[in-house]
Structure formats: C-alpha cells, structure tokens
C-alpha cells in the first residue's frame, strides 16, 4: 500500500511559501516510493512535511526536484512554469471549498491504495491535509504529478504540479 497516515505534524503549511529547489541533495522523506525505469535507473517519490522531493538516478546523471517551504539559498518561489536543461514544470494553485478538498483527498487516497505508482501521505489534524505524488516512465525520461492539499475551515488551497525530466 502506498497510502501513509503520518504521525508528525505538517511543517510546510502555507501554499504561498512553497519554493522550487533543483539539484540539491534530497532531505529525509517521511514516506517514499521508488520506481524503476524499463531502460534503467530509478525515480524516488518522497513525501516531506506537506511538500515533496523527487530524485532520479539514471546512467546519465542524478536529478532532484524539491517543492517545499525550505529557505535554502538555492530556492526559487514556486513559478507557474519553468523549463531548463531537459526539465519542465507547470504549477497551478487553486482555492476550493472544504467539501471539494475533502472529495479530492478521498480520490487521491483511493488512487494511492490501488495504484503502485502513487504515494500519498496524510497529516494529523484533518483527513484532507495530504501530499500525493505519481510518476510514469517516459521513453526518454520520467514524468510526474503532485498534489499538495492545505485544507481550511471553509476553504483551502490545492497546489498541483506536473513535471517532466529527460537527461
């Protein structure tokens, strides 16, 4: 099963403070899932404190994407779109009603319980407070998607990303 009920509080709790950090060593994950590429190499999806890290190890090189509230000097506020040297990111932030976030959280949890290419971590305090990731090997690299759900009393925020990397 790739659905995890985490027992630590979420540390990245403000969608507006998310940063993009590329090429840095991966921090320790609260939960992770490693997938193998048919042509060699691996991709590891990691749930951090309501954020994520993706690490790719291939014959060509190592690549990391971290989206978190980490304040290291090598960070960039999360852009709507970014492209550089075989890497592409699209990010969207939306506000939804609490009911809509709860429905989305249920769908993501169900998918993680039935698809071994998905991982989801749920944080204490609200069943809709979760981070979910999925990945697929591409002929020449990887693609992955993430969802960061930040529920609130009446409304909450969803940050959704789509990324692709080719060496």
Tab-separated table of N, CA and C in Angstrom, residues 4-165:
chain	number	residue	atom	x	y	z
A	4	UNK	N	-0.039	6.507	3.312
A	4	UNK	CA	0.566	6.540	4.637
A	4	UNK	C	-0.151	7.551	5.516
A	5	UNK	N	-0.570	7.119	6.694
A	5	UNK	CA	-1.095	8.025	7.708
A	5	UNK	C	0.106	8.418	8.554
A	6	UNK	N	0.521	9.660	8.422
A	6	UNK	CA	1.729	10.130	9.095
A	6	UNK	C	1.392	10.602	10.503
A	7	UNK	N	2.322	10.443	11.422
A	7	UNK	CA	2.080	10.810	12.813
A	7	UNK	C	2.824	12.072	13.217
A	8	UNK	N	3.393	12.770	12.260
A	8	UNK	CA	4.088	14.031	12.543
A	8	UNK	C	3.269	15.173	11.959
A	9	UNK	N	3.280	16.330	12.596
A	9	UNK	CA	2.529	17.449	12.030
A	9	UNK	C	3.181	17.949	10.747
A	10	UNK	N	2.353	18.471	9.867
A	10	UNK	CA	2.865	19.072	8.634
A	10	UNK	C	3.696	20.294	8.996
A	11	UNK	N	4.830	20.467	8.327
A	11	UNK	CA	5.676	21.630	8.602
A	11	UNK	C	5.537	22.694	7.525
A	12	UNK	N	5.240	22.308	6.312
A	12	UNK	CA	5.038	23.270	5.219
A	12	UNK	C	3.537	23.478	5.085
A	13	UNK	N	3.010	24.477	5.757
A	13	UNK	CA	1.559	24.613	5.825
A	13	UNK	C	1.033	25.848	5.107
A	14	UNK	N	1.864	26.515	4.323
A	14	UNK	CA	1.436	27.718	3.613
A	14	UNK	C	1.784	27.564	2.141
A	15	UNK	N	0.769	27.332	1.314
A	15	UNK	CA	0.995	27.129	-0.116
A	15	UNK	C	1.727	28.308	-0.745
A	16	UNK	N	1.502	29.495	-0.240
A	16	UNK	CA	2.150	30.683	-0.787
A	16	UNK	C	3.641	30.759	-0.508
A	17	UNK	N	4.135	29.928	0.381
A	17	UNK	CA	5.558	29.931	0.732
A	17	UNK	C	6.346	28.812	0.049
A	18	UNK	N	5.705	28.038	-0.823
A	18	UNK	CA	6.402	26.939	-1.492
A	18	UNK	C	7.473	27.467	-2.431
A	19	UNK	N	8.589	26.769	-2.443
A	19	UNK	CA	9.728	27.097	-3.302
A	19	UNK	C	10.080	25.901	-4.171
A	20	UNK	N	10.728	26.182	-5.281
A	20	UNK	CA	11.283	25.163	-6.160
A	20	UNK	C	12.777	25.104	-5.903
A	21	UNK	N	13.263	23.924	-5.577
A	21	UNK	CA	14.688	23.720	-5.315
A	21	UNK	C	15.140	22.575	-6.203
A	22	UNK	N	16.086	22.841	-7.076
A	22	UNK	CA	16.569	21.835	-8.028
A	22	UNK	C	18.024	21.494	-7.749
A	23	UNK	N	18.351	20.218	-7.939
A	23	UNK	CA	19.738	19.796	-7.909
A	23	UNK	C	20.386	19.714	-6.542
A	24	UNK	N	19.639	19.868	-5.479
A	24	UNK	CA	20.189	19.767	-4.126
A	24	UNK	C	19.985	18.347	-3.599
A	25	UNK	N	20.794	17.915	-2.653
A	25	UNK	CA	20.565	16.588	-2.059
A	25	UNK	C	19.163	16.500	-1.462
A	26	UNK	N	18.562	15.346	-1.598
A	26	UNK	CA	17.201	15.140	-1.090
A	26	UNK	C	17.211	15.094	0.431
A	27	UNK	N	16.312	15.836	1.076
A	27	UNK	CA	16.195	15.714	2.526
A	27	UNK	C	15.531	14.394	2.873
A	28	UNK	N	15.630	13.963	4.128
A	28	UNK	CA	14.960	12.721	4.530
A	28	UNK	C	13.454	12.836	4.319
A	29	UNK	N	12.866	11.793	3.755
A	29	UNK	CA	11.428	11.779	3.490
A	29	UNK	C	10.686	11.084	4.631
A	30	UNK	N	9.437	11.493	4.832
A	30	UNK	CA	8.575	10.828	5.806
A	30	UNK	C	8.044	9.515	5.249
A	31	UNK	N	7.870	9.481	3.928
A	31	UNK	CA	7.434	8.265	3.224
A	31	UNK	C	7.969	8.371	1.806
A	32	UNK	N	8.330	7.242	1.219
A	32	UNK	CA	8.836	7.295	-0.157
A	32	UNK	C	8.499	6.029	-0.920
A	33	UNK	N	8.538	6.188	-2.237
A	33	UNK	CA	8.251	5.107	-3.171
A	33	UNK	C	9.269	5.193	-4.296
A	34	UNK	N	9.941	4.084	-4.592
A	34	UNK	CA	10.922	4.041	-5.670
A	34	UNK	C	10.382	3.209	-6.819
A	35	UNK	N	10.449	3.786	-8.025
A	35	UNK	CA	10.002	3.121	-9.249
A	35	UNK	C	11.205	2.906	-10.154
A	36	UNK	N	11.180	1.811	-10.910
A	36	UNK	CA	12.259	1.504	-11.855
A	36	UNK	C	11.838	1.849	-13.269
A	37	UNK	N	12.806	2.350	-14.035
A	37	UNK	CA	12.573	2.657	-15.451
A	37	UNK	C	12.919	1.415	-16.274
A	38	UNK	N	12.101	1.071	-17.283
A	38	UNK	CA	12.403	-0.108	-18.107
A	38	UNK	C	13.770	-0.040	-18.791
A	39	UNK	N	14.272	1.149	-19.026
A	39	UNK	CA	15.586	1.308	-19.671
A	39	UNK	C	16.715	1.529	-18.675
A	40	UNK	N	16.423	1.357	-17.403
A	40	UNK	CA	17.434	1.524	-16.366
A	40	UNK	C	17.231	2.808	-15.580
A	41	UNK	N	17.670	2.786	-14.347
A	41	UNK	CA	17.543	3.945	-13.481
A	41	UNK	C	16.274	3.869	-12.634
A	42	UNK	N	16.208	4.760	-11.659
A	42	UNK	CA	15.075	4.794	-10.747
A	42	UNK	C	14.606	6.225	-10.516
A	43	UNK	N	13.373	6.330	-10.060
A	43	UNK	CA	12.800	7.592	-9.605
A	43	UNK	C	12.224	7.332	-8.227
A	44	UNK	N	12.546	8.195	-7.268
A	44	UNK	CA	12.014	8.073	-5.913
A	44	UNK	C	11.133	9.274	-5.623
A	45	UNK	N	9.881	8.981	-5.262
A	45	UNK	CA	8.915	9.996	-4.851
A	45	UNK	C	8.954	10.059	-3.331
A	46	UNK	N	9.165	11.258	-2.768
A	46	UNK	CA	9.238	11.394	-1.326
A	46	UNK	C	8.264	12.425	-0.796
A	47	UNK	N	7.531	12.046	0.242
A	47	UNK	CA	6.641	12.973	0.933
A	47	UNK	C	7.438	13.620	2.057
A	48	UNK	N	7.486	14.943	2.040
A	48	UNK	CA	8.131	15.708	3.105
A	48	UNK	C	7.027	16.268	4.002
A	49	UNK	N	7.295	17.271	4.788
A	49	UNK	CA	6.300	17.857	5.689
A	49	UNK	C	5.271	18.684	4.946
A	50	UNK	N	4.349	18.041	4.238
A	50	UNK	CA	3.315	18.650	3.379
A	50	UNK	C	3.919	19.198	2.096
A	51	UNK	N	5.042	18.675	1.733
A	51	UNK	CA	5.700	19.034	0.478
A	51	UNK	C	6.331	17.761	-0.090
A	52	UNK	N	7.162	17.906	-1.125
A	52	UNK	CA	7.688	16.681	-1.735
A	52	UNK	C	9.104	16.862	-2.270
A	53	UNK	N	9.730	15.711	-2.540
A	53	UNK	CA	11.006	15.663	-3.240
A	53	UNK	C	10.947	14.487	-4.217
A	54	UNK	N	11.496	14.698	-5.401
A	54	UNK	CA	11.619	13.653	-6.420
A	54	UNK	C	13.095	13.535	-6.747
A	55	UNK	N	13.609	12.309	-6.703
A	55	UNK	CA	15.011	12.063	-7.023
A	55	UNK	C	15.081	11.033	-8.142
A	56	UNK	N	15.825	11.367	-9.183
A	56	UNK	CA	16.017	10.440	-10.303
A	56	UNK	C	17.491	10.076	-10.364
A	57	UNK	N	17.745	8.782	-10.400
A	57	UNK	CA	19.094	8.260	-10.603
A	57	UNK	C	19.080	7.522	-11.934
A	58	UNK	N	19.867	8.014	-12.875
A	58	UNK	CA	19.952	7.359	-14.180
A	58	UNK	C	21.418	7.178	-14.534
A	59	UNK	N	21.655	6.452	-15.624
A	59	UNK	CA	23.035	6.292	-16.083
A	59	UNK	C	23.651	7.643	-16.422
A	60	UNK	N	22.832	8.544	-16.922
A	60	UNK	CA	23.321	9.839	-17.373
A	60	UNK	C	23.674	10.770	-16.215
A	61	UNK	N	22.833	10.811	-15.182
A	61	UNK	CA	23.060	11.747	-14.091
A	61	UNK	C	22.027	11.556	-12.987
A	62	UNK	N	22.163	12.384	-11.956
A	62	UNK	CA	21.188	12.418	-10.861
A	62	UNK	C	20.480	13.765	-10.917
A	63	UNK	N	19.164	13.720	-10.651
A	63	UNK	CA	18.341	14.932	-10.695
A	63	UNK	C	17.426	14.945	-9.483
A	64	UNK	N	17.246	16.120	-8.864
A	64	UNK	CA	16.281	16.249	-7.778
A	64	UNK	C	15.413	17.489	-7.973
A	65	UNK	N	14.132	17.310	-7.653
A	65	UNK	CA	13.166	18.410	-7.591
A	65	UNK	C	12.595	18.379	-6.190
A	66	UNK	N	12.681	19.506	-5.512
A	66	UNK	CA	12.056	19.632	-4.201
A	66	UNK	C	11.121	20.828	-4.261
A	67	UNK	N	9.889	20.625	-3.846
A	67	UNK	CA	8.947	21.732	-3.707
A	67	UNK	C	8.532	21.740	-2.248
A	68	UNK	N	8.990	22.771	-1.535
A	68	UNK	CA	8.760	22.847	-0.099
A	68	UNK	C	8.900	24.302	0.348
A	69	UNK	N	8.701	24.516	1.629
A	69	UNK	CA	8.897	25.845	2.208
A	69	UNK	C	10.332	26.014	2.704
A	70	UNK	N	11.219	25.142	2.285
A	70	UNK	CA	12.627	25.220	2.652
A	70	UNK	C	13.184	26.575	2.227
A	71	UNK	N	14.002	27.166	3.057
A	71	UNK	CA	14.529	28.505	2.765
A	71	UNK	C	16.016	28.495	2.429
A	72	UNK	N	16.503	27.434	1.811
A	72	UNK	CA	17.905	27.396	1.420
A	72	UNK	C	18.174	28.481	0.379
A	73	UNK	N	19.404	28.934	0.263
A	73	UNK	CA	19.710	29.991	-0.711
A	73	UNK	C	19.452	29.591	-2.172
A	74	UNK	N	19.429	28.295	-2.479
A	74	UNK	CA	19.251	27.839	-3.859
A	74	UNK	C	17.778	27.629	-4.212
A	75	UNK	N	16.892	28.387	-3.646
A	75	UNK	CA	15.460	28.205	-3.888
A	75	UNK	C	14.920	29.297	-4.805
A	76	UNK	N	13.801	28.981	-5.419
A	76	UNK	CA	13.074	29.920	-6.270
A	76	UNK	C	11.611	29.849	-5.854
A	77	UNK	N	10.936	30.979	-5.597
A	77	UNK	CA	9.495	30.887	-5.328
A	77	UNK	C	8.826	30.071	-6.428
A	78	UNK	N	7.899	29.202	-6.041
A	78	UNK	CA	7.296	28.276	-6.994
A	78	UNK	C	6.700	29.028	-8.181
A	79	UNK	N	7.257	28.813	-9.383
A	79	UNK	CA	6.732	29.502	-10.571
A	79	UNK	C	5.543	28.752	-11.160
A	80	UNK	N	4.767	29.432	-11.970
A	80	UNK	CA	3.678	28.769	-12.703
A	80	UNK	C	4.254	27.853	-13.775
A	81	UNK	N	5.389	28.235	-14.328
A	81	UNK	CA	6.018	27.451	-15.388
A	81	UNK	C	7.525	27.665	-15.324
A	82	UNK	N	8.266	26.586	-15.581
A	82	UNK	CA	9.729	26.673	-15.558
A	82	UNK	C	10.286	25.605	-16.479
A	83	UNK	N	11.336	25.938	-17.200
A	83	UNK	CA	11.976	24.973	-18.096
A	83	UNK	C	13.473	25.236	-18.111
A	84	UNK	N	14.261	24.149	-17.991
A	84	UNK	CA	15.712	24.282	-18.009
A	84	UNK	C	16.352	22.911	-18.212
A	85	UNK	N	17.217	22.791	-19.189
A	85	UNK	CA	18.054	21.614	-19.445
A	85	UNK	C	17.329	20.279	-19.301
A	86	UNK	N	16.283	20.084	-20.060
A	86	UNK	CA	15.575	18.817	-20.059
A	86	UNK	C	14.519	18.683	-18.978
A	87	UNK	N	14.340	19.712	-18.166
A	87	UNK	CA	13.353	19.701	-17.082
A	87	UNK	C	12.259	20.717	-17.391
A	88	UNK	N	11.021	20.313	-17.136
A	88	UNK	CA	9.889	21.227	-17.330
A	88	UNK	C	8.917	21.062	-16.162
A	89	UNK	N	8.424	22.190	-15.641
A	89	UNK	CA	7.477	22.207	-14.534
A	89	UNK	C	6.316	23.125	-14.880
A	90	UNK	N	5.113	22.671	-14.573
A	90	UNK	CA	3.907	23.501	-14.619
A	90	UNK	C	3.270	23.389	-13.239
A	91	UNK	N	2.914	24.519	-12.632
A	91	UNK	CA	2.313	24.518	-11.299
A	91	UNK	C	1.056	25.373	-11.307
A	92	UNK	N	0.039	24.900	-10.622
A	92	UNK	CA	-1.220	25.632	-10.510
A	92	UNK	C	-1.667	25.620	-9.059
A	93	UNK	N	-2.104	26.772	-8.589
A	93	UNK	CA	-2.631	26.917	-7.242
A	93	UNK	C	-4.089	27.344	-7.346
A	94	UNK	N	-4.964	26.618	-6.629
A	94	UNK	CA	-6.401	26.932	-6.652
A	94	UNK	C	-6.959	26.913	-5.239
A	95	UNK	N	-7.916	27.781	-5.005
A	95	UNK	CA	-8.686	27.724	-3.770
A	95	UNK	C	-9.958	26.942	-4.044
A	96	UNK	N	-10.303	26.055	-3.121
A	96	UNK	CA	-11.511	25.241	-3.240
A	96	UNK	C	-12.263	25.260	-1.913
A	97	UNK	N	-13.531	24.926	-1.983
A	97	UNK	CA	-14.314	24.779	-0.752
A	97	UNK	C	-13.766	23.594	0.037
A	98	UNK	N	-14.049	23.583	1.329
A	98	UNK	CA	-13.611	22.457	2.169
A	98	UNK	C	-14.187	21.146	1.667
A	99	UNK	N	-15.436	21.178	1.181
A	99	UNK	CA	-16.058	19.957	0.660
A	99	UNK	C	-15.332	19.460	-0.587
A	100	UNK	N	-14.951	20.373	-1.474
A	100	UNK	CA	-14.235	19.985	-2.694
A	100	UNK	C	-12.853	19.429	-2.360
A	101	UNK	N	-12.186	20.018	-1.392
A	101	UNK	CA	-10.871	19.492	-0.989
A	101	UNK	C	-11.035	18.104	-0.368
A	102	UNK	N	-12.077	17.901	0.422
A	102	UNK	CA	-12.311	16.580	1.021
A	102	UNK	C	-12.573	15.539	-0.066
A	103	UNK	N	-13.343	15.890	-1.101
A	103	UNK	CA	-13.584	14.953	-2.212
A	103	UNK	C	-12.284	14.620	-2.935
A	104	UNK	N	-11.472	15.640	-3.223
A	104	UNK	CA	-10.198	15.411	-3.894
A	104	UNK	C	-9.287	14.537	-3.030
A	105	UNK	N	-9.240	14.808	-1.741
A	105	UNK	CA	-8.410	13.994	-0.842
A	105	UNK	C	-8.853	12.535	-0.884
A	106	UNK	N	-10.151	12.293	-0.906
A	106	UNK	CA	-10.655	10.919	-0.984
A	106	UNK	C	-10.254	10.239	-2.272
A	107	UNK	N	-10.324	10.966	-3.387
A	107	UNK	CA	-9.914	10.394	-4.682
A	107	UNK	C	-8.426	10.072	-4.697
A	108	UNK	N	-7.605	10.974	-4.185
A	108	UNK	CA	-6.156	10.741	-4.164
A	108	UNK	C	-5.803	9.576	-3.244
A	109	UNK	N	-6.458	9.494	-2.104
A	109	UNK	CA	-6.210	8.374	-1.193
A	109	UNK	C	-6.587	7.058	-1.853
A	110	UNK	N	-7.754	7.009	-2.491
A	110	UNK	CA	-8.187	5.773	-3.154
A	110	UNK	C	-7.211	5.366	-4.245
A	111	UNK	N	-6.739	6.324	-5.008
A	111	UNK	CA	-5.786	6.005	-6.084
A	111	UNK	C	-4.494	5.442	-5.517
A	112	UNK	N	-4.027	6.023	-4.409
A	112	UNK	CA	-2.791	5.538	-3.785
A	112	UNK	C	-2.945	4.142	-3.207
A	113	UNK	N	-4.160	3.794	-2.826
A	113	UNK	CA	-4.390	2.467	-2.262
A	113	UNK	C	-4.498	1.383	-3.331
A	114	UNK	N	-4.681	1.784	-4.603
A	114	UNK	CA	-4.886	0.792	-5.661
A	114	UNK	C	-3.843	0.832	-6.776
A	115	UNK	N	-3.025	1.855	-6.843
A	115	UNK	CA	-2.058	2.004	-7.940
A	115	UNK	C	-0.656	2.099	-7.348
A	116	UNK	N	0.211	1.168	-7.701
A	116	UNK	CA	1.545	1.132	-7.096
A	116	UNK	C	2.504	2.173	-7.654
A	117	UNK	N	2.022	3.072	-8.509
A	117	UNK	CA	2.847	4.190	-8.999
A	117	UNK	C	2.510	5.484	-8.266
A	118	UNK	N	1.706	5.385	-7.210
A	118	UNK	CA	1.257	6.538	-6.430
A	118	UNK	C	1.704	6.405	-4.987
A	119	UNK	N	1.951	7.551	-4.350
A	119	UNK	CA	2.196	7.596	-2.910
A	119	UNK	C	1.488	8.835	-2.364
A	120	UNK	N	0.857	8.648	-1.209
A	120	UNK	CA	0.167	9.750	-0.543
A	120	UNK	C	0.461	9.683	0.942
A	121	UNK	N	0.723	10.847	1.518
A	121	UNK	CA	0.881	10.964	2.959
A	121	UNK	C	-0.182	11.896	3.504
A	122	UNK	N	-0.899	11.416	4.514
A	122	UNK	CA	-1.918	12.250	5.171
A	122	UNK	C	-1.378	12.695	6.524
A	123	UNK	N	-1.584	13.974	6.831
A	123	UNK	CA	-1.041	14.565	8.048
A	123	UNK	C	-2.115	14.657	9.131
A	124	UNK	N	-1.712	14.663	10.406
A	124	UNK	CA	-2.674	14.722	11.507
A	124	UNK	C	-3.490	16.017	11.494
A	125	UNK	N	-4.674	15.931	12.070
A	125	UNK	CA	-5.483	17.122	12.262
A	125	UNK	C	-6.614	17.298	11.275
A	126	UNK	N	-6.449	16.792	10.047
A	126	UNK	CA	-7.504	16.931	9.034
A	126	UNK	C	-7.269	15.842	7.990
A	127	UNK	N	-8.287	15.045	7.714
A	127	UNK	CA	-8.145	13.954	6.744
A	127	UNK	C	-7.849	14.462	5.336
A	128	UNK	N	-8.036	15.752	5.089
A	128	UNK	CA	-7.760	16.322	3.767
A	128	UNK	C	-6.373	16.941	3.665
A	129	UNK	N	-5.617	16.956	4.751
A	129	UNK	CA	-4.257	17.510	4.730
A	129	UNK	C	-3.320	16.426	4.215
A	130	UNK	N	-3.006	16.506	2.927
A	130	UNK	CA	-2.159	15.463	2.360
A	130	UNK	C	-1.297	15.960	1.220
A	131	UNK	N	-0.295	15.149	0.939
A	131	UNK	CA	0.571	15.325	-0.225
A	131	UNK	C	0.521	14.018	-0.994
A	132	UNK	N	0.298	14.118	-2.307
A	132	UNK	CA	0.165	12.935	-3.155
A	132	UNK	C	1.042	13.105	-4.383
A	133	UNK	N	1.707	12.012	-4.794
A	133	UNK	CA	2.588	12.034	-5.961
A	133	UNK	C	2.364	10.784	-6.796
A	134	UNK	N	2.538	10.927	-8.107
A	134	UNK	CA	2.512	9.771	-9.007
A	134	UNK	C	3.538	10.005	-10.106
A	135	UNK	N	4.048	8.915	-10.677
A	135	UNK	CA	5.066	9.037	-11.719
A	135	UNK	C	4.905	7.942	-12.755
A	136	UNK	N	5.388	8.248	-13.944
A	136	UNK	CA	5.401	7.290	-15.049
A	136	UNK	C	6.724	7.398	-15.789
A	137	UNK	N	7.303	6.248	-16.189
A	137	UNK	CA	8.470	6.324	-17.058
A	137	UNK	C	8.035	6.755	-18.451
A	138	UNK	N	8.822	7.600	-19.071
A	138	UNK	CA	8.624	8.016	-20.458
A	138	UNK	C	9.712	7.326	-21.284
A	139	UNK	N	9.567	7.237	-22.603
A	139	UNK	CA	10.611	6.577	-23.407
A	139	UNK	C	12.010	7.147	-23.159
A	140	UNK	N	12.072	8.457	-22.887
A	140	UNK	CA	13.383	9.090	-22.732
A	140	UNK	C	13.572	9.783	-21.391
A	141	UNK	N	12.787	9.436	-20.390
A	141	UNK	CA	12.914	10.073	-19.074
A	141	UNK	C	11.749	9.707	-18.170
A	142	UNK	N	11.269	10.684	-17.427
A	142	UNK	CA	10.185	10.485	-16.470
A	142	UNK	C	9.214	11.654	-16.512
A	143	UNK	N	7.977	11.389	-16.124
A	143	UNK	CA	7.016	12.453	-15.851
A	143	UNK	C	6.355	12.145	-14.520
A	144	UNK	N	5.984	13.188	-13.785
A	144	UNK	CA	5.324	13.000	-12.503
A	144	UNK	C	4.385	14.162	-12.221
A	145	UNK	N	3.419	13.867	-11.340
A	145	UNK	CA	2.428	14.855	-10.919
A	145	UNK	C	2.348	14.851	-9.400
A	146	UNK	N	2.049	16.011	-8.839
A	146	UNK	CA	1.917	16.111	-7.391
A	146	UNK	C	0.696	16.951	-7.027
A	147	UNK	N	0.171	16.679	-5.850
A	147	UNK	CA	-0.926	17.452	-5.273
A	147	UNK	C	-0.559	17.741	-3.831
A	148	UNK	N	-0.647	19.003	-3.437
A	148	UNK	CA	-0.433	19.428	-2.055
A	148	UNK	C	-1.753	20.038	-1.602
A	149	UNK	N	-2.403	19.441	-0.618
A	149	UNK	CA	-3.701	19.924	-0.152
A	149	UNK	C	-3.541	20.584	1.216
A	150	UNK	N	-3.983	21.835	1.278
A	150	UNK	CA	-3.925	22.625	2.500
A	150	UNK	C	-5.358	23.017	2.881
A	151	UNK	N	-6.071	22.186	3.648
A	151	UNK	CA	-7.462	22.484	3.983
A	151	UNK	C	-7.566	23.623	4.997
A	152	UNK	N	-8.701	24.295	4.952
A	152	UNK	CA	-9.010	25.347	5.912
A	152	UNK	C	-10.424	25.144	6.417
A	153	UNK	N	-10.878	25.989	7.337
A	153	UNK	CA	-12.208	25.813	7.908
A	153	UNK	C	-13.330	25.892	6.868
A	154	UNK	N	-13.242	26.818	5.926
A	154	UNK	CA	-14.283	26.966	4.900
A	154	UNK	C	-13.741	26.727	3.493
A	155	UNK	N	-12.531	27.133	3.300
A	155	UNK	CA	-11.879	26.975	2.006
A	155	UNK	C	-10.452	26.508	2.251
A	156	UNK	N	-9.863	25.928	1.223
A	156	UNK	CA	-8.483	25.500	1.331
A	156	UNK	C	-7.774	25.727	0.018
A	157	UNK	N	-6.519	25.353	-0.027
A	157	UNK	CA	-5.692	25.574	-1.206
A	157	UNK	C	-5.152	24.238	-1.702
A	158	UNK	N	-5.137	24.092	-3.023
A	158	UNK	CA	-4.543	22.928	-3.676
A	158	UNK	C	-3.442	23.436	-4.600
A	159	UNK	N	-2.248	22.896	-4.435
A	159	UNK	CA	-1.145	23.169	-5.358
A	159	UNK	C	-0.918	21.894	-6.136
A	160	UNK	N	-1.045	21.996	-7.459
A	160	UNK	CA	-0.873	20.823	-8.343
A	160	UNK	C	0.298	21.114	-9.269
A	161	UNK	N	1.212	20.150	-9.394
A	161	UNK	CA	2.335	20.323	-10.315
A	161	UNK	C	2.398	19.167	-11.304
A	162	UNK	N	2.926	19.457	-12.475
A	162	UNK	CA	3.248	18.446	-13.480
A	162	UNK	C	4.679	18.713	-13.923
A	163	UNK	N	5.505	17.682	-13.882
A	163	UNK	CA	6.911	17.822	-14.230
A	163	UNK	C	7.334	16.729	-15.191
A	164	UNK	N	8.376	17.028	-15.934
A	164	UNK	CA	8.971	16.061	-16.863
A	164	UNK	C	10.461	16.310	-16.894
A	165	UNK	N	11.230	15.212	-16.937
A	165	UNK	CA	12.692	15.320	-16.999
A	165	UNK	C	13.212	14.328	-18.030
